[in-house]
Tab-separated table of C-alpha atoms and ligand atoms in Angstrom:
chain	number	residue	atom	x	y	z
A	1	MET	CA	-12.402	-15.568	27.838
A	2	ARG	CA	-10.531	-13.710	25.057
A	3	SER	CA	-9.300	-10.298	26.056
A	4	LYS	CA	-11.024	-7.329	24.443
A	5	ARG	CA	-9.633	-6.666	20.977
A	6	ASN	CA	-9.795	-3.028	20.112
A	7	LYS	CA	-6.222	-1.966	19.480
A	8	LEU	CA	-3.930	-1.446	16.542
A	9	LEU	CA	-0.420	-2.938	16.335
A	10	ILE	CA	2.160	-1.385	13.989
A	11	TYR	CA	5.006	-3.792	13.157
A	12	GLY	CA	8.150	-2.218	11.660
A	13	ALA	CA	7.106	1.045	13.324
A	14	ALA	CA	10.673	2.282	13.774
A	15	GLY	CA	11.376	2.199	10.014
A	16	TYR	CA	11.219	5.413	7.989
A	17	THR	CA	7.575	5.009	6.863
A	18	GLY	CA	6.568	3.151	10.050
A	19	GLN	CA	7.477	6.201	12.127
A	20	ILE	CA	5.238	8.446	10.008
A	21	ILE	CA	2.421	5.877	10.313
A	22	ALA	CA	2.860	5.783	14.094
A	23	ALA	CA	2.838	9.592	14.254
A	24	ARG	CA	-0.434	9.642	12.304
A	25	ALA	CA	-1.975	7.027	14.613
A	26	LYS	CA	-0.918	9.182	17.571
A	27	ALA	CA	-2.351	12.329	15.963
A	28	LEU	CA	-5.708	10.547	15.584
A	29	ASN	CA	-5.486	9.417	19.205
A	30	LEU	CA	-5.829	5.743	18.243
A	31	ASP	CA	-5.241	3.072	20.865
A	32	PHE	CA	-2.119	1.408	19.473
A	33	GLU	CA	1.146	-0.345	20.293
A	34	ILE	CA	4.283	-0.705	18.219
A	35	ALA	CA	6.602	-3.597	17.431
A	36	GLY	CA	9.806	-4.322	15.546
A	37	ARG	CA	12.966	-6.384	15.571
A	38	ASN	CA	15.365	-3.647	16.639
A	39	PRO	CA	15.252	-3.305	20.462
A	40	TYR	CA	16.873	0.117	20.701
A	41	LYS	CA	14.939	1.869	17.913
A	42	THR	CA	11.617	0.312	18.939
A	43	GLN	CA	12.007	1.232	22.617
A	44	GLN	CA	13.126	4.751	21.784
A	45	LEU	CA	10.116	5.348	19.523
A	46	ALA	CA	7.725	3.857	22.107
A	47	GLU	CA	9.066	6.289	24.710
A	48	GLU	CA	8.655	9.232	22.338
A	49	LEU	CA	5.045	8.231	21.617
A	50	SER	CA	4.239	6.999	25.158
A	51	VAL	CA	2.911	3.666	23.866
A	52	ASN	CA	3.638	0.017	24.748
A	53	TYR	CA	6.063	-1.873	22.552
A	54	HIS	CA	7.103	-5.406	21.617
A	55	VAL	CA	10.488	-6.491	20.296
A	56	PHE	CA	10.556	-9.671	18.241
A	57	ASP	CA	11.805	-11.149	15.028
A	58	VAL	CA	9.247	-11.769	12.313
A	59	GLU	CA	9.839	-15.549	12.565
A	60	THR	CA	8.949	-15.813	16.277
A	61	GLU	CA	5.408	-17.198	16.324
A	62	TYR	CA	4.744	-17.075	20.058
A	63	ALA	CA	5.848	-13.431	20.187
A	64	TRP	CA	3.421	-12.569	17.393
A	65	GLN	CA	0.604	-14.229	19.331
A	66	LYS	CA	1.512	-12.360	22.525
A	67	ALA	CA	1.682	-9.016	20.745
A	68	LEU	CA	-1.568	-9.636	18.825
A	69	GLN	CA	-3.655	-10.957	21.715
A	70	ASP	CA	-5.596	-7.756	22.419
A	71	LYS	CA	-5.429	-6.309	18.896
A	72	GLN	CA	-8.108	-5.839	16.259
A	73	VAL	CA	-5.825	-4.898	13.371
A	74	LEU	CA	-2.163	-5.091	12.375
A	75	ILE	CA	-0.353	-2.645	10.098
A	76	ASN	CA	2.743	-4.378	8.793
A	77	ALA	CA	5.184	-1.613	7.786
A	78	ALA	CA	8.271	-3.877	7.728
A	79	GLY	CA	9.381	-4.149	4.106
A	80	PRO	CA	10.646	-5.637	1.864
A	81	PHE	CA	7.439	-7.595	2.443
A	82	LYS	CA	8.870	-10.567	0.611
A	83	TYR	CA	10.588	-11.304	3.938
A	84	THR	CA	7.806	-10.384	6.380
A	85	GLY	CA	4.395	-10.642	4.660
A	86	GLU	CA	3.834	-14.371	4.981
A	87	GLN	CA	4.870	-14.573	8.638
A	88	ALA	CA	2.714	-11.590	9.573
A	89	MET	CA	-0.333	-12.775	7.597
A	90	LYS	CA	-0.110	-16.269	9.118
A	91	ALA	CA	0.202	-14.763	12.611
A	92	CYS	CA	-2.926	-12.685	11.967
A	93	LEU	CA	-4.848	-15.722	10.708
A	94	LYS	CA	-3.921	-17.615	13.872
A	95	ALA	CA	-4.758	-14.708	16.175
A	96	GLY	CA	-7.948	-13.631	14.358
A	97	VAL	CA	-6.564	-10.131	13.736
A	98	HIS	CA	-7.225	-8.109	10.540
A	99	TYR	CA	-4.119	-7.619	8.375
A	100	LEU	CA	-2.970	-4.524	6.464
A	101	ASP	CA	0.366	-3.737	4.884
A	102	ILE	CA	1.851	-1.017	2.669
A	103	SER	CA	3.516	-3.405	0.259
A	104	ALA	CA	4.150	-2.412	-3.347
A	105	GLU	CA	5.315	-5.977	-4.113
A	106	MET	CA	3.042	-8.113	-6.223
A	107	GLU	CA	4.159	-11.334	-4.537
A	108	THR	CA	2.469	-10.286	-1.313
A	109	TYR	CA	-0.733	-9.383	-3.170
A	110	ARG	CA	-0.754	-12.875	-4.650
A	111	LEU	CA	-0.028	-14.380	-1.255
A	112	ALA	CA	-2.959	-12.471	0.267
A	113	GLU	CA	-5.149	-13.679	-2.617
A	114	SER	CA	-4.122	-17.290	-1.947
A	115	LEU	CA	-5.166	-16.940	1.714
A	116	ASP	CA	-8.756	-15.905	0.907
A	117	GLU	CA	-10.432	-19.064	2.235
A	118	GLU	CA	-8.293	-19.096	5.378
A	119	ALA	CA	-9.067	-15.434	6.001
A	120	LYS	CA	-12.794	-16.093	5.650
A	121	ALA	CA	-12.545	-19.037	8.057
A	122	ALA	CA	-10.706	-16.814	10.552
A	123	ALA	CA	-13.247	-13.995	9.949
A	124	ILE	CA	-10.486	-11.521	9.145
A	125	GLN	CA	-9.858	-9.072	6.328
A	126	ILE	CA	-6.476	-9.223	4.591
A	127	ILE	CA	-5.363	-6.254	2.481
A	128	SER	CA	-1.832	-6.205	1.115
A	129	GLY	CA	-1.226	-2.845	-0.563
A	130	ALA	CA	-3.157	-0.482	1.724
A	131	GLY	CA	-0.770	2.442	1.103
A	132	LEU	CA	-0.738	4.287	-2.182
A	133	PHE	CA	-3.325	1.866	-3.571
A	134	VAL	CA	-6.114	3.089	-1.328
A	135	SER	CA	-6.543	6.229	-3.456
A	136	TYR	CA	-5.458	4.562	-6.696
A	137	ASP	CA	-8.134	1.921	-6.280
A	138	ALA	CA	-10.772	4.427	-5.118
A	139	LEU	CA	-10.132	6.395	-8.320
A	140	VAL	CA	-10.481	3.255	-10.456
A	141	VAL	CA	-13.698	2.193	-8.717
A	142	HIS	CA	-15.084	5.705	-9.206
A	143	LEU	CA	-14.330	5.674	-12.948
A	144	SER	CA	-15.525	2.106	-13.460
A	145	LYS	CA	-19.029	3.189	-12.466
A	146	LEU	CA	-19.136	5.817	-15.231
A	147	VAL	CA	-19.101	3.330	-18.138
A	148	ALA	CA	-21.496	0.457	-18.773
A	149	GLU	CA	-18.960	-2.326	-19.358
A	150	PRO	CA	-15.451	-1.183	-18.398
A	151	ASN	CA	-13.028	-3.017	-20.655
A	152	SER	CA	-9.624	-1.416	-20.346
A	153	LEU	CA	-7.834	0.634	-17.702
A	154	LYS	CA	-4.661	2.704	-18.023
A	155	VAL	CA	-3.145	4.342	-14.960
A	156	GLY	CA	-0.226	6.773	-14.727
A	157	PHE	CA	1.443	7.485	-11.385
A	158	ARG	CA	3.466	10.664	-10.931
A	159	HIS	CA	5.588	10.169	-7.842
A	160	TYR	CA	7.070	13.026	-5.847
A	161	GLY	CA	9.351	12.913	-2.838
A	162	GLY	CA	12.271	10.635	-3.665
A	163	PHE	CA	12.660	7.163	-2.253
A	164	SER	CA	13.345	5.757	1.190
A	165	ARG	CA	16.056	3.153	1.640
A	166	GLY	CA	13.319	0.567	2.208
A	167	SER	CA	11.623	1.481	-1.067
A	168	VAL	CA	14.891	1.166	-2.972
A	169	LEU	CA	15.316	-2.325	-1.526
A	170	SER	CA	11.722	-3.329	-2.304
A	171	SER	CA	11.844	-1.926	-5.810
A	172	LYS	CA	14.308	-4.698	-6.693
A	173	ASN	CA	11.407	-7.128	-6.264
A	174	ILE	CA	9.184	-4.974	-8.483
A	175	ALA	CA	11.824	-4.430	-11.199
A	176	ALA	CA	12.500	-8.180	-11.316
A	177	LEU	CA	8.963	-8.755	-12.621
A	178	GLY	CA	9.543	-6.932	-15.915
A	179	THR	CA	6.664	-5.060	-17.566
A	180	LEU	CA	3.590	-7.094	-16.665
A	181	ILE	CA	0.112	-6.116	-17.817
A	182	ARG	CA	-3.323	-7.712	-17.600
A	183	ARG	CA	-4.740	-8.744	-20.962
A	184	ASN	CA	-8.125	-10.459	-21.373
A	185	GLY	CA	-8.070	-11.339	-17.679
A	186	ASP	CA	-4.570	-12.901	-17.644
A	187	ILE	CA	-1.290	-11.408	-16.444
A	188	ILE	CA	1.253	-11.443	-19.283
A	189	ASP	CA	4.537	-9.752	-20.245
A	190	ASN	CA	3.808	-6.544	-22.125
A	191	PRO	CA	4.518	-7.433	-25.784
A	192	ASP	CA	4.799	-3.747	-26.765
A	193	PRO	CA	5.940	-1.592	-23.817
A	194	ARG	CA	5.775	2.071	-24.823
A	195	PRO	CA	5.717	5.274	-22.778
A	196	ARG	CA	2.447	7.162	-22.547
A	197	VAL	CA	1.613	10.768	-21.646
A	198	PHE	CA	-0.809	11.371	-18.767
A	199	SER	CA	-2.367	14.674	-17.657
A	200	PHE	CA	-2.238	15.593	-14.000
A	201	GLY	CA	-4.344	18.739	-14.115
A	202	ASP	CA	-2.446	21.152	-16.360
A	203	GLU	CA	0.758	19.139	-16.238
A	204	LYS	CA	1.439	16.527	-18.898
A	205	VAL	CA	3.983	13.851	-17.946
A	206	GLU	CA	5.444	11.034	-20.004
A	207	CYS	CA	5.311	7.830	-17.942
A	208	MET	CA	7.094	4.521	-18.518
A	209	PRO	CA	5.263	1.158	-18.599
A	210	THR	CA	5.730	-0.269	-15.071
A	211	PRO	CA	3.606	-2.822	-13.201
A	212	LEU	CA	2.519	-1.124	-9.983
A	213	GLY	CA	0.054	-3.590	-8.505
A	214	GLY	CA	-3.254	-2.422	-9.944
A	215	ILE	CA	-3.111	-5.392	-12.314
A	216	ILE	CA	-3.938	-7.454	-9.211
A	217	LEU	CA	-5.634	-5.021	-6.815
A	218	SER	CA	-7.836	-3.080	-9.254
A	219	TYR	CA	-8.680	-6.322	-11.044
A	220	LYS	CA	-9.969	-7.601	-7.711
A	221	SER	CA	-11.921	-4.346	-7.186
A	222	THR	CA	-13.474	-4.014	-10.644
A	223	GLY	CA	-12.802	-7.134	-12.774
A	224	ILE	CA	-11.585	-4.910	-15.661
A	225	PRO	CA	-9.900	-7.474	-17.948
A	226	ASN	CA	-7.230	-5.218	-19.540
A	227	ILE	CA	-4.969	-3.138	-17.281
A	228	GLU	CA	-1.738	-1.258	-18.030
A	229	GLU	CA	0.243	0.869	-15.585
A	230	PHE	CA	2.845	3.602	-16.042
A	231	PHE	CA	5.265	5.390	-13.701
A	232	SER	CA	6.763	8.874	-14.046
A	233	LEU	CA	10.212	7.778	-12.893
A	234	LYS	CA	12.566	4.881	-13.313
A	235	LEU	CA	12.305	2.399	-10.446
A	236	PRO	CA	15.265	3.140	-8.172
A	237	ALA	CA	16.408	-0.477	-8.419
A	238	SER	CA	17.029	0.050	-12.116
A	239	GLU	CA	19.869	2.375	-11.040
A	240	LEU	CA	21.427	-0.418	-8.969
A	241	PRO	CA	24.210	-1.475	-8.575
A	242	ASN	CA	25.276	2.207	-8.841
A	243	ILE	CA	23.339	2.969	-5.639
A	244	THR	CA	25.093	2.053	-2.392
A	245	LEU	CA	22.345	1.372	0.137
A	246	GLU	CA	24.479	2.230	3.163
A	247	ASN	CA	24.994	5.757	1.830
A	248	LEU	CA	21.316	6.447	1.178
A	249	PRO	CA	19.405	8.654	3.628
A	250	ASP	CA	16.515	6.939	5.468
A	251	GLY	CA	14.128	8.894	3.236
A	252	PRO	CA	13.123	12.440	2.266
A	253	THR	CA	13.062	15.108	4.987
A	254	ILE	CA	9.779	16.691	6.125
A	255	GLN	CA	10.633	19.756	4.009
A	256	GLU	CA	11.341	17.637	0.936
A	257	ARG	CA	8.064	15.757	1.438
A	258	ALA	CA	6.125	19.018	1.695
A	259	ALA	CA	7.626	20.533	-1.464
A	260	GLY	CA	5.558	18.595	-4.027
A	261	ARG	CA	2.589	16.313	-4.608
A	262	ASN	CA	1.714	12.912	-6.010
A	263	GLY	CA	-0.660	12.467	-8.934
A	264	ILE	CA	-2.553	9.383	-10.092
A	265	ALA	CA	-4.285	9.668	-13.477
A	266	ALA	CA	-6.605	6.951	-14.772
A	267	GLU	CA	-8.628	6.349	-17.892
A	268	ILE	CA	-11.146	3.614	-18.568
A	269	THR	CA	-12.572	2.613	-21.927
A	270	GLY	CA	-15.902	0.816	-22.041
A	271	ARG	CA	-16.821	-1.931	-24.512
A	272	ASN	CA	-18.842	0.661	-26.440
A	273	GLY	CA	-15.723	2.840	-26.844
A	274	LYS	CA	-16.703	5.455	-24.246
A	275	VAL	CA	-13.617	6.860	-22.470
A	276	VAL	CA	-13.705	8.370	-18.969
A	277	LYS	CA	-10.767	10.025	-17.211
A	278	ALA	CA	-10.063	11.365	-13.752
A	279	TRP	CA	-7.068	12.037	-11.551
A	280	VAL	CA	-6.189	12.248	-7.889
A	281	ASP	CA	-4.031	15.032	-6.478
A	282	ALA	CA	-2.467	13.881	-3.203
A	283	PRO	CA	0.340	14.628	-0.756
A	284	SER	CA	3.781	13.291	-1.684
A	285	GLY	CA	4.447	9.571	-1.259
A	286	TYR	CA	5.731	9.226	2.287
A	287	ASP	CA	3.013	11.478	3.696
A	288	PHE	CA	0.317	9.924	1.540
A	289	THR	CA	0.863	6.259	2.414
A	290	PRO	CA	0.675	6.768	6.207
A	291	LEU	CA	-2.495	8.870	5.837
A	292	SER	CA	-3.989	6.108	3.674
A	293	VAL	CA	-3.142	3.036	5.722
A	294	VAL	CA	-4.193	4.673	8.978
A	295	ALA	CA	-7.499	5.702	7.343
A	296	VAL	CA	-8.099	2.015	6.572
A	297	ALA	CA	-7.031	0.905	10.068
A	298	TYR	CA	-9.435	3.480	11.508
A	299	ARG	CA	-12.292	1.933	9.508
A	300	VAL	CA	-11.372	-1.556	10.748
A	301	LEU	CA	-11.172	-0.347	14.349
A	302	ASN	CA	-14.738	0.875	13.831
A	303	ASN	CA	-15.771	-2.592	12.597
A	304	ASP	CA	-15.896	-1.573	8.941
A	305	PHE	CA	-14.301	-4.500	7.076
A	306	LYS	CA	-15.093	-7.380	4.703
A	307	VAL	CA	-13.719	-10.798	5.574
A	308	GLY	CA	-11.377	-12.601	3.189
A	309	TYR	CA	-8.773	-11.302	0.749
A	310	GLN	CA	-9.647	-7.754	-0.226
A	311	SER	CA	-8.189	-4.891	-2.192
A	312	PRO	CA	-8.669	-1.352	-0.865
A	313	GLY	CA	-11.356	-0.819	-3.534
A	314	SER	CA	-13.226	-4.079	-2.934
A	315	ALA	CA	-13.413	-3.307	0.780
A	316	TYR	CA	-14.070	0.449	0.753
A	317	GLY	CA	-14.923	1.585	-2.780
A	318	GLU	CA	-14.395	5.242	-3.571
A	319	ASP	CA	-15.741	6.545	-0.239
A	320	ILE	CA	-12.456	6.081	1.581
A	321	LEU	CA	-10.966	8.999	-0.378
A	322	GLN	CA	-12.945	11.290	1.900
A	323	ASP	CA	-11.027	9.915	4.894
A	324	ILE	CA	-7.626	10.897	3.449
A	325	PRO	CA	-6.778	14.519	4.213
A	326	ASN	CA	-5.581	16.899	1.522
A	327	THR	CA	-6.431	14.439	-1.281
A	328	PHE	CA	-8.747	15.380	-4.156
A	329	LEU	CA	-10.346	13.585	-7.115
A	330	PHE	CA	-11.014	15.499	-10.350
A	331	ASP	CA	-13.063	14.146	-13.255
A	332	THR	CA	-11.407	15.306	-16.453
A	333	ILE	CA	-13.968	14.202	-19.051
B	401	NAP	N1	3.333	1.512	-1.755
B	401	NAP	C1	3.373	2.367	-0.774
B	401	NAP	O1	2.396	3.048	-0.564
B	401	NAP	C2	4.621	2.498	0.078
B	401	NAP	C3	5.001	3.728	0.586
B	401	NAP	C4	6.103	3.803	1.447
B	401	NAP	C5	6.813	2.640	1.748
B	401	NAP	N2	6.427	1.464	1.188
B	401	NAP	C6	7.146	0.227	1.479
B	401	NAP	O2	7.255	0.078	2.884
B	401	NAP	C7	8.433	-0.637	3.201
B	401	NAP	C8	9.179	0.061	4.305
B	401	NAP	O3	9.697	1.260	3.801
B	401	NAP	P1	10.538	2.201	4.737
B	401	NAP	O4	10.733	3.425	3.987
B	401	NAP	O5	9.883	2.335	6.072
B	401	NAP	O6	11.894	1.355	4.908
B	401	NAP	P2	12.904	1.291	6.132
B	401	NAP	O7	13.150	2.653	6.684
B	401	NAP	O8	14.046	0.463	5.677
B	401	NAP	O9	12.112	0.488	7.275
B	401	NAP	C9	11.825	-0.866	7.155
B	401	NAP	C10	11.411	-1.376	8.520
B	401	NAP	O10	11.108	-2.759	8.388
B	401	NAP	C11	11.939	-3.523	9.249
B	401	NAP	N3	12.301	-4.767	8.589
B	401	NAP	C12	12.814	-4.940	7.355
B	401	NAP	N4	13.001	-6.234	7.099
B	401	NAP	C13	12.575	-6.903	8.199
B	401	NAP	C14	12.513	-8.289	8.543
B	401	NAP	N5	12.923	-9.232	7.698
B	401	NAP	N6	12.039	-8.614	9.752
B	401	NAP	C15	11.607	-7.660	10.617
B	401	NAP	N7	11.638	-6.342	10.348
B	401	NAP	C16	12.121	-5.967	9.155
B	401	NAP	C17	13.167	-2.657	9.474
B	401	NAP	O11	13.794	-3.059	10.674
B	401	NAP	P3	15.375	-2.753	10.936
B	401	NAP	O12	15.445	-1.280	11.271
B	401	NAP	O13	15.702	-3.647	12.044
B	401	NAP	O14	16.075	-3.080	9.635
B	401	NAP	C18	12.517	-1.285	9.564
B	401	NAP	O15	11.931	-1.093	10.830
B	401	NAP	C19	9.204	-0.788	1.893
B	401	NAP	O16	8.968	-2.087	1.403
B	401	NAP	C20	8.565	0.232	0.987
B	401	NAP	O17	8.625	-0.135	-0.377
B	401	NAP	C21	5.350	1.373	0.366
């Protein structure tokens, strides 16, 4: 008989963001274990948290199966996900364990999309992008219900809190894509990339055209055929090769994270020309993502999931915003 599956596994838990995710899981008193490839860091963190741990490389299939045998859901926090997403998703399909990651890389969203049938056959939910995009997508789903036929979506993301070393590395994969948008249902290169000003409450911020992932995830959630995304900063990879990774700190300190907030502003235009706008005010990036992905894991642990490839919005709609502390949605029109 299969052992009881009611636990969470966090892979990559000893990374900068993984540690904050594990701390959140501990604060919620979830039944979880951690895993990672670095024996020393993984063991040390497990001792600090008083949880069981597993040390294995992402390629080692039998170790995945051993670690996943009594689990209900995996959070993959080991990025760049280009190098870990496929192995972890395949391990989850084999083990019948729901998959979540905090990827901001579109390749892993596409990979998850391509595994839809397999995920349905395995009766698991796969969400790649269950970090920032949980609130982003909740906001878009909320707005999409306020117009009869939503036709175009524009989203601006104001990031606060600097970048972790892992994010700098992953942003190379995002920058390499260029300025993609969704037009009439297809993903194309933006023929006319121009900055755009978004309002985050009283603050107006000029944001640069940057594909963030909503062109895949929010398309899945709402089917809006035209989507453009904008970011308040330059991607850190655009500063490379001037950045030396070895000299970067792991990520912002607790004090730095607490000193500002993230904003996500969205506007949707309906076929009849009606425009609706709203924005989300949320904790800064490296506090926000752990709160978000653990909120989703919590739902899954309580048997709230939809099998197959899902986006945060297709699985949980706008309701999930209420599960993310210190995060608020404001309608602006
Ligand atoms: N969109 C969002 O909401 C959001 C927010 C925050 C972070 N992120 C993403 O999350 C990822 C992690 O960020 P971070 O700040 O935690 O970076 P980090 O501090 O570098 O941690 C990365 C973790 O992943 C592990 N890892 C990396 N490559 C691996 C591989 N090939 N096999 C096994 N383990 C591997 C690392 O292990 P070692 O220590 O052994 O290298 C480390 O434990 C990045 O891709 C980042 O972009 C996304």
